[in-house]
Every structure is written in C-alpha cells, then in structure tokens.
C-alpha cells in the first residue's frame, strides 16, 4: 500500500523550503551547497539511484504535499455518504492507485485532470490523491523559429471521511476542474458542493478564530451613489479641506460656514448616506496594508462599516516541535479559497481547517 512518500514527485521536492532540502541532503551525505533547485535535483537523483524514497523523506513528509499552496474545500451533496467512495475510485480507474503510480505522457494530457496515484493518510479515514493536467503551453523563440511545448501541473486532493471534507490543493482557478474529475471517478450522480467559510466575508472573524492579525485587506465600497453630481462631489472635497483647515487654525466659524454650504448642495437622499460612505464613493478598490494589525487603527475602523471585503492577509502563530512560528495566509472571498503564503505543513493546514472550515 502506498505511503505519502510514494506519491511524491520532483515537482514536489522543488517546492520544499531550502532549509528542508539542506537537511535531506545532510541525511543523504550529499553536498548541501547550491541553489534550492540544485539541491532538489540532487535529492531526487539520489532517491532514484538508491531507492531510499520512503525512509529518506519520512522526516519531511508533513511538508511534501503542503508548502505554499491554495486550498479549496468541498463537501458531498447533502444526503450523500462517503460509504464505499474509496472503493469506487479504485474500481473506476484501470489500476490500483493505492499500490502503484501511473504517470501519463505529457503529450496525452489535456486540461481535464487525470488521477495518477493515491496513498493512505495517518489514519484509516484519511487518504491522498494526485491528479495531473495540462496547464498551458511554453514558447521558445530562436531567431526565426518558434517551438512550443506543453506544461503540466499536479494537484493534491486530501479526503477525510470522518469530517466529510474534500480538500483540493492546487491553483484556485483549477480547483473546480479537479473536483469535477474526482466526482466522475466516484459516481456520475455525485455532486460536490464548495464549502463557504462559515463567516462569509467577515475576514475579521476568521482572523479572530486563528488568534491572528489582520494585516492587509482589499475591499470595495458598500454604498455606491451613482447619481452623485459634480457639485455634490465638490462639496465632499470642500468638507475635507475645511476639516484640514480647522485643525490648523481652530477657526470653527469657517468650518461651520462650509458645512452649511455643503448641506444645501446635498439632497434628502444624500443626507441619509453616512459621510464616510460618500468619501469612498467612486472608488473601485480600497486597500489597507502593512505589517501591523489593522483592527484598532482609526482610519480602518472608521471606514470598515462601509466596505465589502474582497480578500486579505492574516498572520498567525502556530507551534511546531516546541517552537512557535509565524504563518501568513491570503483569503480569497470570491474564490472561497485560502492561499498559504508561508510554506505550510500538514499540521498548519489542519489548524486552519479545524478553526475556519469545520468550526
């Protein structure tokens, strides 16, 4: 029966952090100097020559299929159970993917993902699947000639029958295709429903659940006043300039006069719209970012009620082997996915899964 280390390929080794690659090289007694891709090639060649893949990679197995990746979660349609799904996958492939690996030629690949291998997880209810697909075409120019060659990508699917979750680790734009290929393997009538984080677009609540910091947000205005006239727009600008002048001169009479003039320009509809929302009107995107927690900053807290968050970055800490490390994730509200911007381990992905998706 395949273990996780049996379904690891060169493309996975290349994505490992350099420190991890150096550790593996040291375990192999091979040179640990050079760039990351050189170390990865040396590790892979050594594995192929000496057949030590399982034992040599066991120490790093929690990084092999994790790393920097986008993760999208799915569930089976309500009323559908996981019963016999694993057996159906085996039956509907022309080989036992949990005992061997079959890699198609790159020429035979299409944009529809095909399954190439599977492996058991840490417990009986968990297992991993690997899918390959054609991701594009590379062009190489040589004077008057152009050569093209297909590019391929590999995606990981992690299934945990105990939670009912199907986790697709791949380019978020390709996750639906991977999920559809899995559904076809299981049963033509099986439908996978994409999991929406329980907090919808409330990025702040997700940051709280991870005990993390919200350090970057991209949003769009909640209110859009499409018929704002040039005179009304000028009135908004005048109010801002008057506030600026007041803070310098402390002349309240000038500010009061400008506010009254602006009030005459606004109609009854605009008078019901919060002034902060009028300031944001006309902006397609509003971004806040930096290295510090946004919540608690006066500008962010003032404008936040009038914004629809489209995505953002959350930084949180997670202890690994007794050492606390920082991780950063990017939330895609539209794609309903999470990208691990810091190279993650299986434990870190599980931490996010349990606190954001399952909770």
Short mmCIF file of the C-alpha atoms (twelve columns), coordinates in Angstrom:
data_MODEL
# 
_entry.id   MODEL 
# 
loop_
_atom_site.group_PDB 
_atom_site.id 
_atom_site.type_symbol 
_atom_site.label_atom_id 
_atom_site.label_alt_id 
_atom_site.label_comp_id 
_atom_site.label_asym_id 
_atom_site.label_seq_id 
_atom_site.Cartn_x 
_atom_site.Cartn_y 
_atom_site.Cartn_z 
_atom_site.pdbx_PDB_model_num 
ATOM 1   C CA . UNK A 1   0.000   0.000  0.000   1 
ATOM 2   C CA . UNK A 2   1.363   3.398  -0.973  1 
ATOM 3   C CA . UNK A 3   2.505   5.767  1.731   1 
ATOM 4   C CA . UNK A 4   2.516   9.528  1.249   1 
ATOM 5   C CA . UNK A 5   6.214   9.448  0.373   1 
ATOM 6   C CA . UNK A 6   5.484   7.033  -2.510  1 
ATOM 7   C CA . UNK A 7   3.407   9.613  -4.386  1 
ATOM 8   C CA . UNK A 8   5.914   12.464 -4.200  1 
ATOM 9   C CA . UNK A 9   7.500   13.696 -7.432  1 
ATOM 10  C CA . UNK A 10  10.342  16.012 -8.424  1 
ATOM 11  C CA . UNK A 11  7.890   18.917 -8.728  1 
ATOM 12  C CA . UNK A 12  7.065   18.452 -5.032  1 
ATOM 13  C CA . UNK A 13  10.720  18.259 -3.986  1 
ATOM 14  C CA . UNK A 14  11.473  21.505 -5.848  1 
ATOM 15  C CA . UNK A 15  8.829   23.333 -3.794  1 
ATOM 16  C CA . UNK A 16  10.357  22.386 -0.431  1 
ATOM 17  C CA . UNK A 17  11.993  25.175 1.617   1 
ATOM 18  C CA . UNK A 18  15.743  25.374 1.171   1 
ATOM 19  C CA . UNK A 19  16.368  24.570 4.841   1 
ATOM 20  C CA . UNK A 20  14.392  21.338 4.466   1 
ATOM 21  C CA . UNK A 21  16.323  20.421 1.314   1 
ATOM 22  C CA . UNK A 22  19.626  21.011 3.103   1 
ATOM 23  C CA . UNK A 23  18.533  18.714 5.940   1 
ATOM 24  C CA . UNK A 24  17.637  15.954 3.469   1 
ATOM 25  C CA . UNK A 25  20.975  16.385 1.702   1 
ATOM 26  C CA . UNK A 26  22.771  16.059 5.020   1 
ATOM 27  C CA . UNK A 27  20.832  12.866 5.802   1 
ATOM 28  C CA . UNK A 28  21.899  11.533 2.392   1 
ATOM 29  C CA . UNK A 29  25.548  12.533 2.939   1 
ATOM 30  C CA . UNK A 30  25.469  14.597 -0.255  1 
ATOM 31  C CA . UNK A 31  26.615  18.176 -0.857  1 
ATOM 32  C CA . UNK A 32  24.173  20.681 0.672   1 
ATOM 33  C CA . UNK A 33  25.599  23.735 -1.097  1 
ATOM 34  C CA . UNK A 34  23.906  25.438 -4.025  1 
ATOM 35  C CA . UNK A 35  20.584  26.973 -5.001  1 
ATOM 36  C CA . UNK A 36  17.309  25.358 -3.944  1 
ATOM 37  C CA . UNK A 37  16.614  23.871 -7.377  1 
ATOM 38  C CA . UNK A 38  20.108  22.338 -7.466  1 
ATOM 39  C CA . UNK A 39  19.574  20.757 -4.047  1 
ATOM 40  C CA . UNK A 40  16.163  19.456 -5.114  1 
ATOM 41  C CA . UNK A 41  17.654  17.850 -8.224  1 
ATOM 42  C CA . UNK A 42  20.420  16.242 -6.156  1 
ATOM 43  C CA . UNK A 43  17.882  14.860 -3.669  1 
ATOM 44  C CA . UNK A 44  15.661  13.457 -6.414  1 
ATOM 45  C CA . UNK A 45  18.563  11.876 -8.305  1 
ATOM 46  C CA . UNK A 46  19.827  10.257 -5.094  1 
ATOM 47  C CA . UNK A 47  16.374  8.846  -4.353  1 
ATOM 48  C CA . UNK A 48  16.056  7.405  -7.852  1 
ATOM 49  C CA . UNK A 49  19.518  5.853  -7.761  1 
ATOM 50  C CA . UNK A 50  19.365  4.371  -4.269  1 
ATOM 51  C CA . UNK A 51  15.669  3.623  -3.855  1 
ATOM 52  C CA . UNK A 52  15.531  5.308  -0.454  1 
ATOM 53  C CA . UNK A 53  12.490  7.447  -1.111  1 
ATOM 54  C CA . UNK A 54  10.249  6.283  1.729   1 
ATOM 55  C CA . UNK A 55  12.767  6.273  4.582   1 
ATOM 56  C CA . UNK A 56  14.678  9.335  3.437   1 
ATOM 57  C CA . UNK A 57  11.608  11.544 3.121   1 
ATOM 58  C CA . UNK A 58  9.751   10.278 6.185   1 
ATOM 59  C CA . UNK A 59  11.093  13.081 8.391   1 
ATOM 60  C CA . UNK A 60  9.810   15.707 5.943   1 
ATOM 61  C CA . UNK A 61  6.534   14.042 4.987   1 
ATOM 62  C CA . UNK A 62  4.404   16.745 6.631   1 
ATOM 63  C CA . UNK A 63  5.818   19.287 4.180   1 
ATOM 64  C CA . UNK A 64  5.871   17.235 0.981   1 
ATOM 65  C CA . UNK A 65  2.286   17.801 -0.185  1 
ATOM 66  C CA . UNK A 66  1.692   21.055 1.690   1 
ATOM 67  C CA . UNK A 67  4.002   24.061 1.301   1 
ATOM 68  C CA . UNK A 68  2.864   27.240 -0.459  1 
ATOM 69  C CA . UNK A 69  -0.456  26.246 -1.948  1 
ATOM 70  C CA . UNK A 70  -4.042  27.337 -2.485  1 
ATOM 71  C CA . UNK A 71  -6.618  25.210 -0.686  1 
ATOM 72  C CA . UNK A 72  -10.305 24.908 -1.544  1 
ATOM 73  C CA . UNK A 73  -12.740 22.759 0.392   1 
ATOM 74  C CA . UNK A 74  -15.744 20.752 -0.840  1 
ATOM 75  C CA . UNK A 75  -18.394 18.519 0.677   1 
ATOM 76  C CA . UNK A 76  -20.560 15.811 -0.836  1 
ATOM 77  C CA . UNK A 77  -24.062 16.938 -1.700  1 
ATOM 78  C CA . UNK A 78  -26.395 16.667 1.274   1 
ATOM 79  C CA . UNK A 79  -27.713 13.153 1.708   1 
ATOM 80  C CA . UNK A 80  -24.650 11.564 0.058   1 
ATOM 81  C CA . UNK A 81  -22.350 9.485  2.255   1 
ATOM 82  C CA . UNK A 82  -18.681 8.585  1.953   1 
ATOM 83  C CA . UNK A 83  -19.545 4.900  2.123   1 
ATOM 84  C CA . UNK A 84  -17.573 2.915  -0.494  1 
ATOM 85  C CA . UNK A 85  -16.288 6.066  -2.222  1 
ATOM 86  C CA . UNK A 86  -12.694 4.894  -1.897  1 
ATOM 87  C CA . UNK A 87  -13.584 1.545  -3.455  1 
ATOM 88  C CA . UNK A 88  -15.421 3.290  -6.287  1 
ATOM 89  C CA . UNK A 89  -12.319 5.347  -7.055  1 
ATOM 90  C CA . UNK A 90  -10.254 2.155  -7.315  1 
ATOM 91  C CA . UNK A 91  -12.907 0.401  -9.416  1 
ATOM 92  C CA . UNK A 92  -13.220 3.292  -11.867 1 
ATOM 93  C CA . UNK A 93  -9.501  3.526  -12.584 1 
ATOM 94  C CA . UNK A 94  -7.684  0.929  -14.644 1 
ATOM 95  C CA . UNK A 95  -5.097  0.343  -11.906 1 
ATOM 96  C CA . UNK A 96  -4.930  0.222  -8.126  1 
ATOM 97  C CA . UNK A 97  -3.750  3.748  -7.442  1 
ATOM 98  C CA . UNK A 98  -3.090  2.922  -3.770  1 
ATOM 99  C CA . UNK A 99  -0.471  0.352  -4.746  1 
ATOM 100 C CA . UNK A 100 1.179   1.848  -7.812  1 
ATOM 101 C CA . UNK A 101 1.659   5.085  -9.739  1 
ATOM 102 C CA . UNK A 102 0.880   5.662  -13.405 1 
ATOM 103 C CA . UNK A 103 2.147   8.884  -14.951 1 
ATOM 104 C CA . UNK A 104 0.687   9.696  -18.390 1 
ATOM 105 C CA . UNK A 105 2.895   11.086 -21.136 1 
ATOM 106 C CA . UNK A 106 2.812   14.862 -21.299 1 
ATOM 107 C CA . UNK A 107 1.533   14.632 -24.880 1 
ATOM 108 C CA . UNK A 108 -1.553  12.727 -23.741 1 
ATOM 109 C CA . UNK A 109 -2.519  15.240 -21.041 1 
ATOM 110 C CA . UNK A 110 -5.444  17.623 -21.510 1 
ATOM 111 C CA . UNK A 111 -6.902  20.347 -19.318 1 
ATOM 112 C CA . UNK A 112 -9.103  17.681 -17.690 1 
ATOM 113 C CA . UNK A 113 -7.241  16.362 -14.611 1 
ATOM 114 C CA . UNK A 114 -6.472  12.623 -14.544 1 
ATOM 115 C CA . UNK A 115 -5.676  10.610 -11.433 1 
ATOM 116 C CA . UNK A 116 -2.145  9.190  -11.223 1 
ATOM 117 C CA . UNK A 117 -1.686  7.937  -7.640  1 
ATOM 118 C CA . UNK A 118 -3.135  7.604  -4.168  1 
ATOM 119 C CA . UNK A 119 -1.822  6.988  -0.667  1 
ATOM 120 C CA . UNK A 120 -3.055  6.312  2.840   1 
ATOM 121 C CA . UNK A 121 -3.088  9.096  5.411   1 
ATOM 122 C CA . UNK A 122 -2.166  8.929  9.081   1 
ATOM 123 C CA . UNK A 123 -5.493  7.309  9.979   1 
ATOM 124 C CA . UNK A 124 -7.786  4.902  8.161   1 
ATOM 125 C CA . UNK A 125 -10.362 7.549  7.229   1 
ATOM 126 C CA . UNK A 126 -7.814  9.798  5.501   1 
ATOM 127 C CA . UNK A 127 -6.143  9.443  2.123   1 
ATOM 128 C CA . UNK A 128 -4.416  11.486 -0.572  1 
ATOM 129 C CA . UNK A 129 -4.993  11.512 -4.343  1 
ATOM 130 C CA . UNK A 130 -2.778  13.066 -7.017  1 
ATOM 131 C CA . UNK A 131 -4.156  14.470 -10.286 1 
ATOM 132 C CA . UNK A 132 -2.253  15.736 -13.317 1 
ATOM 133 C CA . UNK A 133 -3.438  18.124 -16.024 1 
ATOM 134 C CA . UNK A 134 -2.143  20.246 -18.879 1 
ATOM 135 C CA . UNK A 135 -1.696  23.761 -17.513 1 
ATOM 136 C CA . UNK A 136 -0.523  25.624 -20.601 1 
ATOM 137 C CA . UNK A 137 1.968   25.850 -23.438 1 
ATOM 138 C CA . UNK A 138 5.502   27.239 -23.285 1 
ATOM 139 C CA . UNK A 139 7.010   29.073 -26.240 1 
ATOM 140 C CA . UNK A 140 10.689  29.219 -27.054 1 
ATOM 141 C CA . UNK A 141 11.968  31.537 -29.772 1 
ATOM 142 C CA . UNK A 142 15.177  31.004 -31.738 1 
ATOM 143 C CA . UNK A 143 15.751  33.706 -34.331 1 
ATOM 144 C CA . UNK A 144 13.118  32.923 -36.992 1 
ATOM 145 C CA . UNK A 145 11.740  29.794 -35.328 1 
ATOM 146 C CA . UNK A 146 9.302   29.179 -32.506 1 
ATOM 147 C CA . UNK A 147 8.947   25.907 -30.629 1 
ATOM 148 C CA . UNK A 148 6.092   25.067 -28.302 1 
ATOM 149 C CA . UNK A 149 5.946   22.515 -25.524 1 
ATOM 150 C CA . UNK A 150 3.087   21.607 -23.157 1 
ATOM 151 C CA . UNK A 151 3.285   22.394 -19.443 1 
ATOM 152 C CA . UNK A 152 1.796   20.181 -16.762 1 
ATOM 153 C CA . UNK A 153 0.742   20.663 -13.143 1 
ATOM 154 C CA . UNK A 154 -0.071  18.257 -10.368 1 
ATOM 155 C CA . UNK A 155 -2.819  18.743 -7.784  1 
ATOM 156 C CA . UNK A 156 -3.354  17.064 -4.436  1 
ATOM 157 C CA . UNK A 157 -6.723  16.006 -3.050  1 
ATOM 158 C CA . UNK A 158 -6.916  15.214 0.653   1 
ATOM 159 C CA . UNK A 159 -10.026 13.343 1.798   1 
ATOM 160 C CA . UNK A 160 -11.072 12.910 5.409   1 
ATOM 161 C CA . UNK A 161 -14.178 10.742 5.649   1 
ATOM 162 C CA . UNK A 162 -14.591 11.466 9.367   1 
ATOM 163 C CA . UNK A 163 -15.190 15.179 8.725   1 
ATOM 164 C CA . UNK A 164 -16.844 14.799 5.333   1 
ATOM 165 C CA . UNK A 165 -14.354 17.209 3.779   1 
ATOM 166 C CA . UNK A 166 -12.669 17.011 0.383   1 
ATOM 167 C CA . UNK A 167 -9.675  19.339 0.215   1 
ATOM 168 C CA . UNK A 168 -8.217  20.370 -3.146  1 
ATOM 169 C CA . UNK A 169 -4.703  21.806 -3.112  1 
ATOM 170 C CA . UNK A 170 -3.983  23.461 -6.437  1 
ATOM 171 C CA . UNK A 171 -4.318  26.712 -8.329  1 
ATOM 172 C CA . UNK A 172 -7.659  28.050 -7.031  1 
ATOM 173 C CA . UNK A 173 -8.776  28.639 -10.631 1 
ATOM 174 C CA . UNK A 174 -8.355  24.915 -11.354 1 
ATOM 175 C CA . UNK A 175 -9.866  23.502 -8.154  1 
ATOM 176 C CA . UNK A 176 -13.343 23.096 -9.642  1 
ATOM 177 C CA . UNK A 177 -11.933 21.041 -12.527 1 
ATOM 178 C CA . UNK A 178 -10.082 18.771 -10.114 1 
ATOM 179 C CA . UNK A 179 -13.237 18.373 -8.022  1 
ATOM 180 C CA . UNK A 180 -15.277 17.517 -11.143 1 
ATOM 181 C CA . UNK A 181 -12.742 14.861 -12.181 1 
ATOM 182 C CA . UNK A 182 -12.979 13.331 -8.712  1 
ATOM 183 C CA . UNK A 183 -16.790 13.369 -8.861  1 
ATOM 184 C CA . UNK A 184 -16.723 11.498 -12.195 1 
ATOM 185 C CA . UNK A 185 -14.459 8.849  -10.700 1 
ATOM 186 C CA . UNK A 186 -16.746 8.348  -7.721  1 
ATOM 187 C CA . UNK A 187 -20.146 8.380  -9.401  1 
ATOM 188 C CA . UNK A 188 -21.737 10.322 -12.227 1 
ATOM 189 C CA . UNK A 189 -24.532 11.381 -9.870  1 
ATOM 190 C CA . UNK A 190 -22.297 12.618 -7.050  1 
ATOM 191 C CA . UNK A 191 -22.202 16.388 -6.678  1 
ATOM 192 C CA . UNK A 192 -19.524 18.250 -4.740  1 
ATOM 193 C CA . UNK A 193 -20.548 21.471 -3.038  1 
ATOM 194 C CA . UNK A 194 -17.860 24.079 -2.442  1 
ATOM 195 C CA . UNK A 195 -17.537 24.972 1.223   1 
ATOM 196 C CA . UNK A 196 -18.091 28.621 2.059   1 
ATOM 197 C CA . UNK A 197 -16.268 29.732 5.184   1 
ATOM 198 C CA . UNK A 198 -18.885 29.993 7.950   1 
ATOM 199 C CA . UNK A 199 -18.173 33.705 8.405   1 
ATOM 200 C CA . UNK A 200 -18.933 34.663 4.801   1 
ATOM 201 C CA . UNK A 201 -16.975 37.800 4.002   1 
ATOM 202 C CA . UNK A 202 -16.133 38.534 7.652   1 
ATOM 203 C CA . UNK A 203 -12.359 38.330 7.399   1 
ATOM 204 C CA . UNK A 204 -12.015 39.848 10.849  1 
ATOM 205 C CA . UNK A 205 -13.850 36.917 12.462  1 
ATOM 206 C CA . UNK A 206 -11.604 34.427 10.678  1 
ATOM 207 C CA . UNK A 207 -8.542  36.298 11.978  1 
ATOM 208 C CA . UNK A 208 -10.015 36.080 15.477  1 
ATOM 209 C CA . UNK A 209 -10.626 32.316 15.170  1 
ATOM 210 C CA . UNK A 210 -6.965  31.837 14.220  1 
ATOM 211 C CA . UNK A 211 -5.885  34.156 17.042  1 
ATOM 212 C CA . UNK A 212 -4.127  36.106 14.327  1 
ATOM 213 C CA . UNK A 213 -3.637  39.613 12.994  1 
ATOM 214 C CA . UNK A 214 -5.427  41.134 10.022  1 
ATOM 215 C CA . UNK A 215 -2.551  42.844 8.208   1 
ATOM 216 C CA . UNK A 216 -3.908  43.512 4.709   1 
ATOM 217 C CA . UNK A 217 -7.381  43.972 3.219   1 
ATOM 218 C CA . UNK A 218 -8.708  44.713 -0.266  1 
ATOM 219 C CA . UNK A 219 -12.299 45.956 -0.316  1 
ATOM 220 C CA . UNK A 220 -14.880 47.784 -2.376  1 
ATOM 221 C CA . UNK A 221 -17.324 50.426 -1.112  1 
ATOM 222 C CA . UNK A 222 -20.537 49.123 0.416   1 
ATOM 223 C CA . UNK A 223 -22.586 52.129 -0.782  1 
ATOM 224 C CA . UNK A 224 -22.426 53.382 -4.359  1 
ATOM 225 C CA . UNK A 225 -24.175 56.662 -5.167  1 
ATOM 226 C CA . UNK A 226 -24.305 56.517 -8.941  1 
ATOM 227 C CA . UNK A 227 -26.029 59.880 -9.480  1 
ATOM 228 C CA . UNK A 228 -23.635 61.979 -7.404  1 
ATOM 229 C CA . UNK A 229 -23.380 65.312 -9.277  1 
ATOM 230 C CA . UNK A 230 -20.129 67.221 -9.832  1 
ATOM 231 C CA . UNK A 231 -21.363 69.902 -7.409  1 
ATOM 232 C CA . UNK A 232 -22.059 67.301 -4.718  1 
ATOM 233 C CA . UNK A 233 -18.668 65.705 -5.294  1 
ATOM 234 C CA . UNK A 234 -17.031 69.106 -4.904  1 
ATOM 235 C CA . UNK A 235 -18.970 69.633 -1.678  1 
ATOM 236 C CA . UNK A 236 -17.484 66.413 -0.236  1 
ATOM 237 C CA . UNK A 237 -13.989 67.612 -1.118  1 
ATOM 238 C CA . UNK A 238 -14.721 71.032 0.390   1 
ATOM 239 C CA . UNK A 239 -15.740 69.472 3.697   1 
ATOM 240 C CA . UNK A 240 -12.489 67.531 3.852   1 
ATOM 241 C CA . UNK A 241 -10.454 70.648 3.067   1 
ATOM 242 C CA . UNK A 242 -12.368 72.591 5.700   1 
ATOM 243 C CA . UNK A 243 -11.645 69.974 8.325   1 
ATOM 244 C CA . UNK A 244 -7.986  70.157 7.409   1 
ATOM 245 C CA . UNK A 245 -8.020  73.964 7.724   1 
ATOM 246 C CA . UNK A 246 -9.824  73.828 11.056  1 
ATOM 247 C CA . UNK A 247 -7.191  71.502 12.536  1 
ATOM 248 C CA . UNK A 248 -4.565  74.076 11.590  1 
ATOM 249 C CA . UNK A 249 -6.378  77.319 12.515  1 
ATOM 250 C CA . UNK A 250 -9.015  76.212 15.084  1 
ATOM 251 C CA . UNK A 251 -11.439 78.611 13.339  1 
ATOM 252 C CA . UNK A 252 -14.778 76.897 13.947  1 
ATOM 253 C CA . UNK A 253 -16.774 79.608 12.146  1 
ATOM 254 C CA . UNK A 254 -15.132 78.852 8.791   1 
ATOM 255 C CA . UNK A 255 -15.784 75.144 9.203   1 
ATOM 256 C CA . UNK A 256 -19.401 75.777 10.199  1 
ATOM 257 C CA . UNK A 257 -19.976 78.000 7.171   1 
ATOM 258 C CA . UNK A 258 -18.515 75.421 4.752   1 
ATOM 259 C CA . UNK A 259 -20.632 72.644 6.287   1 
ATOM 260 C CA . UNK A 260 -23.806 74.676 5.873   1 
ATOM 261 C CA . UNK A 261 -22.989 75.435 2.236   1 
ATOM 262 C CA . UNK A 262 -22.312 71.768 1.545   1 
ATOM 263 C CA . UNK A 263 -25.542 70.781 3.271   1 
ATOM 264 C CA . UNK A 264 -27.501 72.942 0.819   1 
ATOM 265 C CA . UNK A 265 -25.915 71.096 -2.110  1 
ATOM 266 C CA . UNK A 266 -26.914 67.644 -0.833  1 
ATOM 267 C CA . UNK A 267 -30.438 66.431 -1.491  1 
ATOM 268 C CA . UNK A 268 -32.545 64.457 1.005   1 
ATOM 269 C CA . UNK A 269 -31.255 61.113 -0.272  1 
ATOM 270 C CA . UNK A 270 -27.604 62.026 0.252   1 
ATOM 271 C CA . UNK A 271 -28.308 63.387 3.729   1 
ATOM 272 C CA . UNK A 272 -29.187 59.825 4.814   1 
ATOM 273 C CA . UNK A 273 -25.893 58.408 3.497   1 
ATOM 274 C CA . UNK A 274 -23.017 58.395 6.040   1 
ATOM 275 C CA . UNK A 275 -20.344 60.934 5.151   1 
ATOM 276 C CA . UNK A 276 -17.635 58.247 5.352   1 
ATOM 277 C CA . UNK A 277 -19.506 56.333 2.627   1 
ATOM 278 C CA . UNK A 278 -19.590 59.462 0.440   1 
ATOM 279 C CA . UNK A 279 -15.815 59.774 0.768   1 
ATOM 280 C CA . UNK A 280 -15.433 56.237 -0.619  1 
ATOM 281 C CA . UNK A 281 -17.921 56.771 -3.443  1 
ATOM 282 C CA . UNK A 282 -16.430 56.278 -6.900  1 
ATOM 283 C CA . UNK A 283 -13.543 54.137 -5.700  1 
ATOM 284 C CA . UNK A 284 -13.386 50.674 -7.256  1 
ATOM 285 C CA . UNK A 285 -10.979 49.281 -4.663  1 
ATOM 286 C CA . UNK A 286 -9.865  50.318 -1.223  1 
ATOM 287 C CA . UNK A 287 -6.708  48.797 0.198   1 
ATOM 288 C CA . UNK A 288 -5.258  48.758 3.697   1 
ATOM 289 C CA . UNK A 289 -1.954  47.062 4.342   1 
ATOM 290 C CA . UNK A 290 1.243   46.923 6.304   1 
ATOM 291 C CA . UNK A 291 2.983   44.823 8.912   1 
ATOM 292 C CA . UNK A 292 0.714   45.665 11.841  1 
ATOM 293 C CA . UNK A 293 -2.787  44.728 12.934  1 
ATOM 294 C CA . UNK A 294 -5.364  46.827 11.070  1 
ATOM 295 C CA . UNK A 295 -8.119  46.460 13.635  1 
ATOM 296 C CA . UNK A 296 -7.834  49.300 16.098  1 
ATOM 297 C CA . UNK A 297 -6.370  51.752 13.587  1 
ATOM 298 C CA . UNK A 298 -8.640  54.800 13.480  1 
ATOM 299 C CA . UNK A 299 -8.892  55.106 9.673   1 
ATOM 300 C CA . UNK A 300 -9.629  51.422 9.177   1 
ATOM 301 C CA . UNK A 301 -12.198 51.277 11.986  1 
ATOM 302 C CA . UNK A 302 -13.931 54.412 10.653  1 
ATOM 303 C CA . UNK A 303 -14.280 53.184 7.068   1 
ATOM 304 C CA . UNK A 304 -14.720 49.461 7.747   1 
ATOM 305 C CA . UNK A 305 -18.541 49.586 8.220   1 
ATOM 306 C CA . UNK A 306 -18.886 50.886 4.661   1 
ATOM 307 C CA . UNK A 307 -16.646 48.340 2.939   1 
ATOM 308 C CA . UNK A 308 -17.201 44.913 1.373   1 
ATOM 309 C CA . UNK A 309 -14.031 42.872 1.864   1 
ATOM 310 C CA . UNK A 310 -12.832 41.007 -1.240  1 
ATOM 311 C CA . UNK A 311 -9.745  39.418 0.272   1 
ATOM 312 C CA . UNK A 312 -6.967  39.920 2.734   1 
ATOM 313 C CA . UNK A 313 -3.931  38.593 4.565   1 
ATOM 314 C CA . UNK A 314 -3.955  37.131 8.059   1 
ATOM 315 C CA . UNK A 315 -0.802  36.448 10.088  1 
ATOM 316 C CA . UNK A 316 -0.964  33.920 12.907  1 
ATOM 317 C CA . UNK A 317 1.355   31.818 15.041  1 
ATOM 318 C CA . UNK A 318 1.473   28.045 15.313  1 
ATOM 319 C CA . UNK A 319 3.838   25.950 17.475  1 
ATOM 320 C CA . UNK A 320 5.769   23.211 15.687  1 
ATOM 321 C CA . UNK A 321 8.024   20.832 17.579  1 
ATOM 322 C CA . UNK A 322 8.013   23.193 20.547  1 
ATOM 323 C CA . UNK A 323 8.901   26.293 18.511  1 
ATOM 324 C CA . UNK A 324 6.306   28.947 17.668  1 
ATOM 325 C CA . UNK A 325 6.415   30.075 14.039  1 
ATOM 326 C CA . UNK A 326 4.574   32.775 12.106  1 
ATOM 327 C CA . UNK A 327 2.432   31.930 9.087   1 
ATOM 328 C CA . UNK A 328 0.603   34.144 6.631   1 
ATOM 329 C CA . UNK A 329 -2.461  33.189 4.613   1 
ATOM 330 C CA . UNK A 330 -4.368  35.067 1.935   1 
ATOM 331 C CA . UNK A 331 -8.142  34.734 1.902   1 
ATOM 332 C CA . UNK A 332 -9.948  34.795 -1.433  1 
ATOM 333 C CA . UNK A 333 -13.567 35.675 -0.740  1 
ATOM 334 C CA . UNK A 334 -14.588 35.297 -4.383  1 
ATOM 335 C CA . UNK A 335 -12.724 32.030 -4.983  1 
ATOM 336 C CA . UNK A 336 -13.633 30.746 -1.486  1 
ATOM 337 C CA . UNK A 337 -10.056 29.581 -1.097  1 
ATOM 338 C CA . UNK A 338 -7.103  30.131 1.208   1 
ATOM 339 C CA . UNK A 339 -3.562  30.541 -0.082  1 
ATOM 340 C CA . UNK A 340 -0.723  29.665 2.294   1 
ATOM 341 C CA . UNK A 341 1.780   32.415 1.515   1 
ATOM 342 C CA . UNK A 342 4.200   30.920 4.042   1 
ATOM 343 C CA . UNK A 343 5.281   27.351 3.322   1 
ATOM 344 C CA . UNK A 344 2.922   25.301 5.488   1 
ATOM 345 C CA . UNK A 345 2.959   21.802 6.946   1 
ATOM 346 C CA . UNK A 346 0.102   19.319 7.217   1 
ATOM 347 C CA . UNK A 347 -0.358  20.401 10.839  1 
ATOM 348 C CA . UNK A 348 -0.707  24.070 9.914   1 
ATOM 349 C CA . UNK A 349 -3.247  23.329 7.176   1 
ATOM 350 C CA . UNK A 350 -5.149  21.179 9.669   1 
ATOM 351 C CA . UNK A 351 -5.115  24.029 12.202  1 
ATOM 352 C CA . UNK A 352 -6.727  26.379 9.660   1 
ATOM 353 C CA . UNK A 353 -9.136  23.660 8.516   1 
ATOM 354 C CA . UNK A 354 -10.349 22.969 12.051  1 
ATOM 355 C CA . UNK A 355 -10.719 26.633 13.042  1 
ATOM 356 C CA . UNK A 356 -12.138 28.110 9.836   1 
ATOM 357 C CA . UNK A 357 -13.941 25.346 7.940   1 
ATOM 358 C CA . UNK A 358 -15.039 22.747 10.488  1 
ATOM 359 C CA . UNK A 359 -15.758 25.021 13.465  1 
# 
